[in-house]
PDB file of C-alpha atoms in Angstrom:
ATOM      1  CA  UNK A   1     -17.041   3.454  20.751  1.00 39.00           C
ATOM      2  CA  UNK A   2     -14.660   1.316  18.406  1.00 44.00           C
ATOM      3  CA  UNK A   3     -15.532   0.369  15.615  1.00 44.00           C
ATOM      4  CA  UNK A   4     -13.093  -2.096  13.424  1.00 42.00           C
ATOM      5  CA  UNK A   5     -13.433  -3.800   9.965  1.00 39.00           C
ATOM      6  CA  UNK A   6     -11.457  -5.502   6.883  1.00 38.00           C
ATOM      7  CA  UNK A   7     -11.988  -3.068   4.465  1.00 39.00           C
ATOM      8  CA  UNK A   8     -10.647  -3.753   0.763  1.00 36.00           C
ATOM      9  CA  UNK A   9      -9.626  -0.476  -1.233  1.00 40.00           C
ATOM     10  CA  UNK A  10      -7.827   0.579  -3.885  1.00 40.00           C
ATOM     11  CA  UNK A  11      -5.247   3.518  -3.099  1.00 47.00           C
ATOM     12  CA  UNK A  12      -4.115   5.973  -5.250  1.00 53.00           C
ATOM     13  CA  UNK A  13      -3.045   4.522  -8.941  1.00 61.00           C
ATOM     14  CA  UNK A  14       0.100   2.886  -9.266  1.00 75.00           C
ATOM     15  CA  UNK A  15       1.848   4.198 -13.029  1.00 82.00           C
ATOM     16  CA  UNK A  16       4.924   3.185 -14.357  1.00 85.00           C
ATOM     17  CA  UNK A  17       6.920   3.314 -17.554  1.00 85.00           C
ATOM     18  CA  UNK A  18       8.580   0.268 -19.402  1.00 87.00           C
ATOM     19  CA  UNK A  19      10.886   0.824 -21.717  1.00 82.00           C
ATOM     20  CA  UNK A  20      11.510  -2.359 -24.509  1.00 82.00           C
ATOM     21  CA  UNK A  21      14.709  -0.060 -25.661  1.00 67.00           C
ATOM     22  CA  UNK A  22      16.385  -0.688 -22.533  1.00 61.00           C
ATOM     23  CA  UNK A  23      16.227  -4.338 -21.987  1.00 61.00           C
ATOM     24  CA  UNK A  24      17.530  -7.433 -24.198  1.00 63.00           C
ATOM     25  CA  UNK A  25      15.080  -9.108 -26.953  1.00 64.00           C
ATOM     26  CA  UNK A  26      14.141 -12.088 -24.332  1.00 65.00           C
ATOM     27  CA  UNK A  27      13.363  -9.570 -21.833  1.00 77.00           C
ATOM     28  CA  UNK A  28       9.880  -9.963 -20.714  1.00 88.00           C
ATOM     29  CA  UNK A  29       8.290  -7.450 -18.835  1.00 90.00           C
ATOM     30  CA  UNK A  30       6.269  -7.935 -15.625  1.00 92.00           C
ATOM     31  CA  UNK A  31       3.146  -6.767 -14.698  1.00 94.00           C
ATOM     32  CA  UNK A  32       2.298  -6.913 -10.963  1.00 93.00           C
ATOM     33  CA  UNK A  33      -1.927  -8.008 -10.770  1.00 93.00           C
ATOM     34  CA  UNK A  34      -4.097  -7.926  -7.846  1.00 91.00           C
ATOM     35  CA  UNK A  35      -7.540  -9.513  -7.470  1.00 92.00           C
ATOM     36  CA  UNK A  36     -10.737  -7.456  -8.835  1.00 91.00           C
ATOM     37  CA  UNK A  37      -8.471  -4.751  -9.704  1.00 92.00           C
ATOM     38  CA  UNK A  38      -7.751  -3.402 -13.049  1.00 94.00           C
ATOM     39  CA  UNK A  39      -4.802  -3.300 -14.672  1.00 95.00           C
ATOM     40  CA  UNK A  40      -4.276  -0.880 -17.660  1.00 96.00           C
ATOM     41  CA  UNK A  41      -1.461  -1.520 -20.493  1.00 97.00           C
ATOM     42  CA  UNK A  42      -1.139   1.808 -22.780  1.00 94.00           C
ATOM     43  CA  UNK A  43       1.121   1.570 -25.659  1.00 94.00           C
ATOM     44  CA  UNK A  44       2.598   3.527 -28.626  1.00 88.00           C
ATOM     45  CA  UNK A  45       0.539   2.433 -30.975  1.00 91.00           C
ATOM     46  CA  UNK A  46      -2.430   0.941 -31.631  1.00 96.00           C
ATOM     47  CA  UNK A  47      -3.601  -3.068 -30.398  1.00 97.00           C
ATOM     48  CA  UNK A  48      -4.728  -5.425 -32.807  1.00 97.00           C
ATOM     49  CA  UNK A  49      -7.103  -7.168 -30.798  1.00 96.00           C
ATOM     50  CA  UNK A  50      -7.238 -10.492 -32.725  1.00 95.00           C
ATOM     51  CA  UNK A  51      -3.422 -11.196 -32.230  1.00 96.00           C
ATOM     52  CA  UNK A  52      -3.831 -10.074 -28.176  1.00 97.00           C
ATOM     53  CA  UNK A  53      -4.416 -12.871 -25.439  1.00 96.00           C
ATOM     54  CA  UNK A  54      -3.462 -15.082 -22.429  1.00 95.00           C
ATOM     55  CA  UNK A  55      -2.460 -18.378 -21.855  1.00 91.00           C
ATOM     56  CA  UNK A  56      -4.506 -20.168 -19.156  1.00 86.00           C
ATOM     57  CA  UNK A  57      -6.690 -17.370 -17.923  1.00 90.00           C
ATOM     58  CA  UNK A  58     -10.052 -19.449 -17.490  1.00 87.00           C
ATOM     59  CA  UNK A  59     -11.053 -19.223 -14.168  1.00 88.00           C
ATOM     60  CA  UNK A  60      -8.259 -16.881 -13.172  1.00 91.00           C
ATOM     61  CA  UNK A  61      -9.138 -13.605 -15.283  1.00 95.00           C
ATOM     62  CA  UNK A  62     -12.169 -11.316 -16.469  1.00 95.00           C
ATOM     63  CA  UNK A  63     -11.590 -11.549 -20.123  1.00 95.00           C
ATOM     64  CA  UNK A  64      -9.331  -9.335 -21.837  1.00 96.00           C
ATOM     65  CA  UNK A  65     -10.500  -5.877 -23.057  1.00 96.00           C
ATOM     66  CA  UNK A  66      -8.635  -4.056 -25.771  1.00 97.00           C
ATOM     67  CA  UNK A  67      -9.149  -1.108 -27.235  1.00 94.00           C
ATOM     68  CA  UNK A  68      -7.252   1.541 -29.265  1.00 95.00           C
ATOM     69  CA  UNK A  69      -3.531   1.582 -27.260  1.00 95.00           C
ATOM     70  CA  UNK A  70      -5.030  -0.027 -24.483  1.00 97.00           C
ATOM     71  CA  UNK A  71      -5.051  -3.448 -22.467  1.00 97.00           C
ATOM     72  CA  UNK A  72      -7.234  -4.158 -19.278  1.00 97.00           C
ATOM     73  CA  UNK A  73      -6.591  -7.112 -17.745  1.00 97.00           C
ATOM     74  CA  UNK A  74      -8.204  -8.110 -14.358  1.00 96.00           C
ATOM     75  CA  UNK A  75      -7.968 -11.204 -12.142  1.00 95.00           C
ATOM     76  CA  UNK A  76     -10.866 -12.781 -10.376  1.00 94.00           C
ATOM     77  CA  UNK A  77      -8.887 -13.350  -7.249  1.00 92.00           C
ATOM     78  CA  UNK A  78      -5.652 -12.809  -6.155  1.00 90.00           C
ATOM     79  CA  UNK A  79      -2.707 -14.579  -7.887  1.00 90.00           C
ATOM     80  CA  UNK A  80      -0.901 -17.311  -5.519  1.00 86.00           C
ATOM     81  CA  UNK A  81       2.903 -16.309  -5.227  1.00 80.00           C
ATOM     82  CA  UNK A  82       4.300 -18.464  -7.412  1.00 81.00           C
ATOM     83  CA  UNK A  83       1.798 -17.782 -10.530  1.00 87.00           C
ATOM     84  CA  UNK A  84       2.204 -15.978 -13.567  1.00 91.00           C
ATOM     85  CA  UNK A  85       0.184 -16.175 -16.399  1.00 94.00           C
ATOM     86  CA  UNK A  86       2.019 -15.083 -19.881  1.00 95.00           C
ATOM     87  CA  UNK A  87       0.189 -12.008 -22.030  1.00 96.00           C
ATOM     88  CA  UNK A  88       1.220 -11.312 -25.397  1.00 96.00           C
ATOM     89  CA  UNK A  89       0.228  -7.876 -26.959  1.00 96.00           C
ATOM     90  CA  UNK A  90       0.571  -7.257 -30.741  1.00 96.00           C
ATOM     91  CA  UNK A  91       0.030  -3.765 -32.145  1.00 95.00           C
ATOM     92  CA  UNK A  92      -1.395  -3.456 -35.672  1.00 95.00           C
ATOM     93  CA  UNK A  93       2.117  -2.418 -36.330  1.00 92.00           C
ATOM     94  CA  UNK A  94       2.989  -6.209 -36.183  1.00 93.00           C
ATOM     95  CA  UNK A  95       5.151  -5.929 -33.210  1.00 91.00           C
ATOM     96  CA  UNK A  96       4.649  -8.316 -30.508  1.00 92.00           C
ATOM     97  CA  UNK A  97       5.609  -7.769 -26.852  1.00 93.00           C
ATOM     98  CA  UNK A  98       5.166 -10.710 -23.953  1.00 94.00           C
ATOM     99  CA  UNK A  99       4.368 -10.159 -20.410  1.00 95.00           C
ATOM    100  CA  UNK A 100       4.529 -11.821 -17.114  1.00 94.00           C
ATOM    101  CA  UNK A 101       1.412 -11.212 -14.945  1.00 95.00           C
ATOM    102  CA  UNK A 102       2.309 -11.796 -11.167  1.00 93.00           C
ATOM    103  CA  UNK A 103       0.872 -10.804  -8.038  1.00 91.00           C
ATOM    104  CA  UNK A 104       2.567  -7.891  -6.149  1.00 86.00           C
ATOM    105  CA  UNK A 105       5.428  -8.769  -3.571  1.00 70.00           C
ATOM    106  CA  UNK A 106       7.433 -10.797  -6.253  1.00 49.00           C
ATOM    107  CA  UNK A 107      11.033  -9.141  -6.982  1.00 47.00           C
ATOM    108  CA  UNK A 108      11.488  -6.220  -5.149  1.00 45.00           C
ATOM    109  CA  UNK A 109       7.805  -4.601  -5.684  1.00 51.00           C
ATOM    110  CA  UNK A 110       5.364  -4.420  -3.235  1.00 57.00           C
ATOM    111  CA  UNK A 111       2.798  -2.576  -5.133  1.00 77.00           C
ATOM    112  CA  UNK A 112       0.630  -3.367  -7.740  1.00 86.00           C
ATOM    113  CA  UNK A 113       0.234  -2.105 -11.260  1.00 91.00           C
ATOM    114  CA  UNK A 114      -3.044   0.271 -12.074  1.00 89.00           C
ATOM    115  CA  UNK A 115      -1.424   1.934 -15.236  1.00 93.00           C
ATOM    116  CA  UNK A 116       1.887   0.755 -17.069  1.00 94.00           C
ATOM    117  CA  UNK A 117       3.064   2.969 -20.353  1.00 91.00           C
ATOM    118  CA  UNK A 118       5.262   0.502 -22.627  1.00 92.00           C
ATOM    119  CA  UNK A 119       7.232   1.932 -24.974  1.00 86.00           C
ATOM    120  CA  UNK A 120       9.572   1.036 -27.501  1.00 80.00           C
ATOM    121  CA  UNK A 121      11.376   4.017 -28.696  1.00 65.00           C
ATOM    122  CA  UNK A 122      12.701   6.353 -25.208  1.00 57.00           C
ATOM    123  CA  UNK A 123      13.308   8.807 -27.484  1.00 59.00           C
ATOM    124  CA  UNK A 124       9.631   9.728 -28.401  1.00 59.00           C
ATOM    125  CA  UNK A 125       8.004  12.512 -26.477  1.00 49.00           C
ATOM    126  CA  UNK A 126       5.816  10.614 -24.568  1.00 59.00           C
ATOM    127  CA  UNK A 127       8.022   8.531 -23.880  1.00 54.00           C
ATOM    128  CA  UNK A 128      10.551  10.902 -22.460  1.00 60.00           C
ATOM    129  CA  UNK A 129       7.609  12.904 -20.741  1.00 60.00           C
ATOM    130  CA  UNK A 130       6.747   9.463 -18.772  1.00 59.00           C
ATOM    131  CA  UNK A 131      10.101   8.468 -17.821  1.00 61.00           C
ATOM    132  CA  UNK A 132      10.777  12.075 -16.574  1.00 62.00           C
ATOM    133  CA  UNK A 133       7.124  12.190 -14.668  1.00 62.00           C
ATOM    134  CA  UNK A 134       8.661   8.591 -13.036  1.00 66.00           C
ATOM    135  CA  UNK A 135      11.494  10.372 -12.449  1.00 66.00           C
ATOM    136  CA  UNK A 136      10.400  13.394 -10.476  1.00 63.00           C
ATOM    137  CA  UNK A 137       7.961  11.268  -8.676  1.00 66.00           C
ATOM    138  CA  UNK A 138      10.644   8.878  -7.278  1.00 66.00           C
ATOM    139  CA  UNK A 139      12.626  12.364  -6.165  1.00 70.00           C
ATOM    140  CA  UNK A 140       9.893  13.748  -4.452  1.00 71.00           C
ATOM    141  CA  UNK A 141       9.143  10.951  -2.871  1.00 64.00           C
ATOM    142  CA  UNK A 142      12.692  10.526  -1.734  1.00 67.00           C
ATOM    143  CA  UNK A 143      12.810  14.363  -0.809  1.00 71.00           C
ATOM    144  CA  UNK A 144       9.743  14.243   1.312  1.00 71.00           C
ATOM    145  CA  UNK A 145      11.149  11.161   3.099  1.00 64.00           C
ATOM    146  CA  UNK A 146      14.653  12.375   3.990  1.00 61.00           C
ATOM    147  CA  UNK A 147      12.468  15.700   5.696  1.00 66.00           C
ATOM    148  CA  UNK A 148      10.455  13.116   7.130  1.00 60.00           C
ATOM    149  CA  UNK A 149      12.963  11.462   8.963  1.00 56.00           C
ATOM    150  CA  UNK A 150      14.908  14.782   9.605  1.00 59.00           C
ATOM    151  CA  UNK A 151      11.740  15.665  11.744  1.00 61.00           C
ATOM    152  CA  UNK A 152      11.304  12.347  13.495  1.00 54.00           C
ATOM    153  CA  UNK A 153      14.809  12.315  14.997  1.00 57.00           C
ATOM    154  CA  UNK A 154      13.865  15.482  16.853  1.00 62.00           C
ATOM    155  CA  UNK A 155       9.891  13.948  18.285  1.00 77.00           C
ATOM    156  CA  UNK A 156       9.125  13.436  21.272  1.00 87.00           C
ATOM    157  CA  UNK A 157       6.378  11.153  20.258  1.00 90.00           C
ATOM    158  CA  UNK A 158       8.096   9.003  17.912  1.00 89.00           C
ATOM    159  CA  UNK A 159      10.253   8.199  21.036  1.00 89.00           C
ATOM    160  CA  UNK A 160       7.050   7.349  22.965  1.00 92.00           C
ATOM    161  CA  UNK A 161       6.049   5.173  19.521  1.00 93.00           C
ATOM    162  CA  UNK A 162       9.534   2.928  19.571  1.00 92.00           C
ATOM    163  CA  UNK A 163       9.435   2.328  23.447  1.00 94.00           C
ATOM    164  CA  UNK A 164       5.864   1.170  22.796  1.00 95.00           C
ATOM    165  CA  UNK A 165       6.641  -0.613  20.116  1.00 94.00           C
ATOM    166  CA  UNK A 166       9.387  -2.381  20.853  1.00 94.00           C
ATOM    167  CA  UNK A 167       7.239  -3.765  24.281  1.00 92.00           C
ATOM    168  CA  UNK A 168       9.176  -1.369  26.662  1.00 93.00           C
ATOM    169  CA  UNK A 169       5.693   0.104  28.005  1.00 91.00           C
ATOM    170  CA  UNK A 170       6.985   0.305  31.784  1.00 92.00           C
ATOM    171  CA  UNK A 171       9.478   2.969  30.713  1.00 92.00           C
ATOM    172  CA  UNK A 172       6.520   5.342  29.062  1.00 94.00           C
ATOM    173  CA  UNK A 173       3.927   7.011  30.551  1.00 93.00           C
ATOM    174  CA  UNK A 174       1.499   4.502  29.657  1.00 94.00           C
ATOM    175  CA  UNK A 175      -1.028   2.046  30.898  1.00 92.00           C
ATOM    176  CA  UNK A 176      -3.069  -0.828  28.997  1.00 92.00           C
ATOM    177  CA  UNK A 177      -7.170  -0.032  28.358  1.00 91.00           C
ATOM    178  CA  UNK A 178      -9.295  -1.938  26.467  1.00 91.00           C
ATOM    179  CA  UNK A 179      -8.055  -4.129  23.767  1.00 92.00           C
ATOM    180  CA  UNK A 180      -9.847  -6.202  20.784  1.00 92.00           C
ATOM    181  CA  UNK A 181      -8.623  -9.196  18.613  1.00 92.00           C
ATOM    182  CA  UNK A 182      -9.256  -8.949  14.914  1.00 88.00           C
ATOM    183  CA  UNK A 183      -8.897 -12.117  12.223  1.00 85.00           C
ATOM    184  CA  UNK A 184      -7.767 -11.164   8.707  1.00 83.00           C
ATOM    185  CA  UNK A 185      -7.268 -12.528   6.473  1.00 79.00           C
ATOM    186  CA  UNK A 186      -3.519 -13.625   6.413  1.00 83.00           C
ATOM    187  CA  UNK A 187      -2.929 -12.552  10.023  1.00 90.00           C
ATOM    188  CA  UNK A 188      -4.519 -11.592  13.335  1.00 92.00           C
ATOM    189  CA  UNK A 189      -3.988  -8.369  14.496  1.00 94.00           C
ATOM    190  CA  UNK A 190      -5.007  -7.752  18.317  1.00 95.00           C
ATOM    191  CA  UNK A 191      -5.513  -3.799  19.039  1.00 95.00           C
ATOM    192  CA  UNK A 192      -4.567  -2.395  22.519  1.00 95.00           C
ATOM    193  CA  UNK A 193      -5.932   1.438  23.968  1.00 94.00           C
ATOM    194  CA  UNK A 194      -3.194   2.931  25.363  1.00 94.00           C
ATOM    195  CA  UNK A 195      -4.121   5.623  28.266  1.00 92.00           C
ATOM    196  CA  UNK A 196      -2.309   7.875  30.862  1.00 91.00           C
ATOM    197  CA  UNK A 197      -3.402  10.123  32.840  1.00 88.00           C
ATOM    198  CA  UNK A 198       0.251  12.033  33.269  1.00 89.00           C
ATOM    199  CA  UNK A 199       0.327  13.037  29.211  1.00 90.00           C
ATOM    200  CA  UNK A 200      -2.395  14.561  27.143  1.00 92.00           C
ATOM    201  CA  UNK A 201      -1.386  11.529  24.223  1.00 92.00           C
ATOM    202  CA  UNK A 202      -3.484   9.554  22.348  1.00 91.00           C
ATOM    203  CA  UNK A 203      -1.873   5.897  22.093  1.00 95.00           C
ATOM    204  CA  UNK A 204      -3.264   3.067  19.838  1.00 96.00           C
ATOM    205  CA  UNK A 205      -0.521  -0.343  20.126  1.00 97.00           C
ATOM    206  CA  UNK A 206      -1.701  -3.374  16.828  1.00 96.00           C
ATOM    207  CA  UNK A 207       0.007  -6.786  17.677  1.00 96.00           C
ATOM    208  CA  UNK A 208       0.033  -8.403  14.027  1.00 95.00           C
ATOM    209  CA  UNK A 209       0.287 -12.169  14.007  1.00 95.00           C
ATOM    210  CA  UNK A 210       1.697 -13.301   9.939  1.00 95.00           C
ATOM    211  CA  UNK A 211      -0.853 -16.083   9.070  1.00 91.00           C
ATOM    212  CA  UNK A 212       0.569 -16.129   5.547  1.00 89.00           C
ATOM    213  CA  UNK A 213       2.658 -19.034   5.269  1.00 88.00           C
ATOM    214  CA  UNK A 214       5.159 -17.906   2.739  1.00 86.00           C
ATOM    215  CA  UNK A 215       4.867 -13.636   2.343  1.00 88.00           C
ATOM    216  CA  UNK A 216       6.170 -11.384   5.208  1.00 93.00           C
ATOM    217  CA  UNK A 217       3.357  -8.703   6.260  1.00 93.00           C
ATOM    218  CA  UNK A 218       4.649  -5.066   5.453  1.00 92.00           C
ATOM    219  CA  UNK A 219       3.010  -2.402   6.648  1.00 93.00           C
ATOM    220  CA  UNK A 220       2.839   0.355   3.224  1.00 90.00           C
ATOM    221  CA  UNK A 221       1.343   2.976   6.266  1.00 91.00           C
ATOM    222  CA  UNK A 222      -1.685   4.778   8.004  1.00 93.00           C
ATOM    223  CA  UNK A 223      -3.682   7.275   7.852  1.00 93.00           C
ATOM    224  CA  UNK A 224      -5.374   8.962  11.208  1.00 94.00           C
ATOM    225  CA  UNK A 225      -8.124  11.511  10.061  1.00 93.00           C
ATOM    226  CA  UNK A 226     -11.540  12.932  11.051  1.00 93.00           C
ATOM    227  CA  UNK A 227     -14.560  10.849  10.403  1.00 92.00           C
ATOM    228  CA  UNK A 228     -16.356  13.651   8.911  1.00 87.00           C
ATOM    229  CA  UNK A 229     -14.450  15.487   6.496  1.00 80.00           C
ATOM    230  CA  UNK A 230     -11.249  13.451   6.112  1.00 85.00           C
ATOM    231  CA  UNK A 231      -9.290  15.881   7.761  1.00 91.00           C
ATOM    232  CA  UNK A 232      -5.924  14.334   8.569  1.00 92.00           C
ATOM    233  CA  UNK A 233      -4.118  14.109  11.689  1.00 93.00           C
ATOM    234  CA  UNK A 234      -0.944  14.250  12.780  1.00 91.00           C
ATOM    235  CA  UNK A 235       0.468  11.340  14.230  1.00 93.00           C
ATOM    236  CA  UNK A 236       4.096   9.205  15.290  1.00 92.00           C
ATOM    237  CA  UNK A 237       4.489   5.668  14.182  1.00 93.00           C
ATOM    238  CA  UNK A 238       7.001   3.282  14.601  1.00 93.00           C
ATOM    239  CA  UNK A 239       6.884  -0.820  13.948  1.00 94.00           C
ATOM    240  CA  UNK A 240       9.042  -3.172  15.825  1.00 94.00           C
ATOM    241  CA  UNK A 241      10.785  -4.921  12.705  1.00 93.00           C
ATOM    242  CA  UNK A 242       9.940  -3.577   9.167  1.00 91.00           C
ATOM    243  CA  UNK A 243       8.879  -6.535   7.950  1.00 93.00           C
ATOM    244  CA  UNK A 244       6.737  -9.671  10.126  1.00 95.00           C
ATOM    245  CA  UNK A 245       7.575 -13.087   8.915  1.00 94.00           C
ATOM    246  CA  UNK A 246       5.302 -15.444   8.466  1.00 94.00           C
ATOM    247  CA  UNK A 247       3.897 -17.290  11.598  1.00 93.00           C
ATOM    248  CA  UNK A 248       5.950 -14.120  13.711  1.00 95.00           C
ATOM    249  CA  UNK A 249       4.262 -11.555  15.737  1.00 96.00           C
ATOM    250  CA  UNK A 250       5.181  -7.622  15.486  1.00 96.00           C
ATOM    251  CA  UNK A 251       4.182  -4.163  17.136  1.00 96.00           C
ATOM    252  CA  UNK A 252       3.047  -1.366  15.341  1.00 96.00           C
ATOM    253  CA  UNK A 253       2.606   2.056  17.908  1.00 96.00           C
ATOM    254  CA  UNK A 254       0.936   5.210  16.888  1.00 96.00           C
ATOM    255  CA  UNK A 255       0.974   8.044  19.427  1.00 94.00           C
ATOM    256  CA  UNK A 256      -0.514  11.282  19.086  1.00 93.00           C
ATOM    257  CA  UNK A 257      -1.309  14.549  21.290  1.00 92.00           C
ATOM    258  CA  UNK A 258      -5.075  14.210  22.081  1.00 90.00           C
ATOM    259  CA  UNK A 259      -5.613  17.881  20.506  1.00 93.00           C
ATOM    260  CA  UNK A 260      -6.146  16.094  17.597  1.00 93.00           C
ATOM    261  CA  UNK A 261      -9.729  15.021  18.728  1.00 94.00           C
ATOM    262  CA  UNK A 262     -10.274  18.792  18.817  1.00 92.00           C
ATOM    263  CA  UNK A 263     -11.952  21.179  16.016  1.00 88.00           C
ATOM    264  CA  UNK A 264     -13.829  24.413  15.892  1.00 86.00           C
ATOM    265  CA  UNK A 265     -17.268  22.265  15.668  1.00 84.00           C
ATOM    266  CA  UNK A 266     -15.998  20.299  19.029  1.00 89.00           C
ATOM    267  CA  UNK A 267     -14.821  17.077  19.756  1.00 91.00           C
ATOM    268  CA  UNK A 268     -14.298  14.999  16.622  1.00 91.00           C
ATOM    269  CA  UNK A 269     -14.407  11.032  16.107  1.00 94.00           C
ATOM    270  CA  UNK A 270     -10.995   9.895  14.146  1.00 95.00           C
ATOM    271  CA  UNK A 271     -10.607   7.423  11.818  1.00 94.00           C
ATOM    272  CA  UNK A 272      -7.270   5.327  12.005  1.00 95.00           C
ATOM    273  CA  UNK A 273      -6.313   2.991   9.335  1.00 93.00           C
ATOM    274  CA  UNK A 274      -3.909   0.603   8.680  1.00 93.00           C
ATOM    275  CA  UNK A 275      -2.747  -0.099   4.549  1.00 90.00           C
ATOM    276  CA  UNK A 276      -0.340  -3.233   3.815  1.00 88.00           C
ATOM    277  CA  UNK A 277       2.645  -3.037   1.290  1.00 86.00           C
ATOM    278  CA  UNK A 278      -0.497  -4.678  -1.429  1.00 80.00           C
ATOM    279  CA  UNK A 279      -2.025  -1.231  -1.121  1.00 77.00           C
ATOM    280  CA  UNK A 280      -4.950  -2.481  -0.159  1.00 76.00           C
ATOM    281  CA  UNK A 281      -6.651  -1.696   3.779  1.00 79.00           C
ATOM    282  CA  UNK A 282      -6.413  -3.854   6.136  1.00 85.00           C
ATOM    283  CA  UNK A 283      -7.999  -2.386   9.409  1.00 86.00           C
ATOM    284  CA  UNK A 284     -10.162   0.436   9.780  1.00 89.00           C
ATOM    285  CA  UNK A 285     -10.740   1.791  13.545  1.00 92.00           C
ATOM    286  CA  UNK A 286     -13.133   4.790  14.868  1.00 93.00           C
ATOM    287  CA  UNK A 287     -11.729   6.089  17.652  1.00 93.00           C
ATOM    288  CA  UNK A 288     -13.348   8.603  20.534  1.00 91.00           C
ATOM    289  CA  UNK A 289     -12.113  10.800  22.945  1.00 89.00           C
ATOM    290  CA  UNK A 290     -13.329   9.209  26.017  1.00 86.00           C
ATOM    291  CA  UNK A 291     -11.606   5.866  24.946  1.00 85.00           C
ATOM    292  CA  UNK A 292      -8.171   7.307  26.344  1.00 84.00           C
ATOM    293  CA  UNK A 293      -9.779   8.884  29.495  1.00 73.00           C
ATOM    294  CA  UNK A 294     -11.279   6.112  31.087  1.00 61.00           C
TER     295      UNK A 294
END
């Protein structure tokens, strides 16, 4: 049994810090917006309400809620990529501060906003505390990665994954199964079972066609887990380019050792799922055991 879906959900919140002391008085910040999801603005002080609005939002926006130091702001559908609609926040202090809403993808981010602290003085605790939170988030992140890779060099598996990947299946163990063809929205992805009866693997191959006419699909990553209880899996994965440009085709490979069907209640049904750089899910497969048997 396969089962496979567009499913549309938010990942864990994006937060970042803005600091006005840093950047020139024209500066304006932007604020990276994706369809039905909120966006929360959290200043210093508090937001006079009456002073606080868009410019051409009908039709494109859920009004504006503001309260205390806060700003929501959600769209109503997803932002083409050359929008941006102007904000402008004033605090009862008198102090006003523009924004640029965009969609994700513009500039070098990929992700979108859920929670952005703006701040005027760095100096401030909480200002401080944020920018040091951003910073030990970015070095963890870059820590786990570097052990990440460290590991990879020395798999087996990820091997397996790039041959796949990069179409080379003659020279892996390896043999096409059954296969399904998906339409997304922005690209068609066509999924390939991978089986062999010489390894105990588990082998899952995605050829993603870029439908989008101007953005290049990035993958952000996947998750492999058990359908009940979440548990995740481990799993190699390797793409054949790290970015698909539009109207291209890429390969995206995940191997795994089939012990990863196993658990102490018996064989398990796995959930694999694909996330785009937007955050947001893309494809959703259940997997059994039997599919790389037969």
């Amino acid at each position: 049994m396969l089962l496979l879906s567009a499913a549309v959900e938010a990942r864990e919140p994006v937060v970042r810090t803005v600091l006005l002391s840093e950047h020139p008085e024209d500066f304006t910040p932007s604020v990276y917006v994706k369809g039905a999801v909120s966006t929360v603005l959290r200043f210093e002080a508090p937001v006079d309400p009456a002073k606080t609005r868009m410019l051409a939002w009908e039709g494109r926006f859920e009004p504006l809620l503001v309260g205390g130091r806060k700003v929501v702001v959600e769209p109503l559908r997803d932002l083409e990529e050359d929008e941006g609609v102007p904000l402008l926040v004033t605090l009862t202090n008198g102090r006003e501060i523009p924004f640029l809403l965009k969609p994700p993808g513009q500039g070098r981010r990929a992700e979108l906003d859920q929670q952005v602290n703006v701040y005027e003085d760095r100096q401030r605790y909480e200002a401080m505390y944020s920018t040091l939170m951003d910073s030990l988030k970015q070095q963890r992140a870059l820590k786990e990665e570097n052990a990440r890779l460290r590991q990879e060099e020395r798999s087996p598996d990820h091997a397996l994954a790039t041959l796949v990947a990069n179409g080379d299946l003659k020279q892996t163990p390896f043999a096409l199964g059954q296969r399904w063809r998906l339409k997304e929205e922005g690209a068609d992805i066509v999924v390939e079972i991978l089986t062999s009866k010489k390894v105990p693997k588990v082998a899952v191959l995605f050829n993603v066609t870029n439908r989008d006419a101007k953005r290049p699909w990035k993958l952000m990553e996947a998750q492999l887990s058990t359908v009940s209880g979440k548990k995740p899996r481990p799993f190699a994965l390797r793409m054949q380019q790290d970015e698909i440009a539009p109207g291209s085709m890429g390969r995206i490979a995940v191997i795994a050792d089939d012990s990863v069907f196993q658990s102490p209640q018996g064989v398990e049904q796995l959930a694999l799922e694909l996330f785009r750089a937007d955050g947001l899910s893309q494809a959703y497969l259940v997997l059994e055991w039997r599919l790389f048997k037969e």
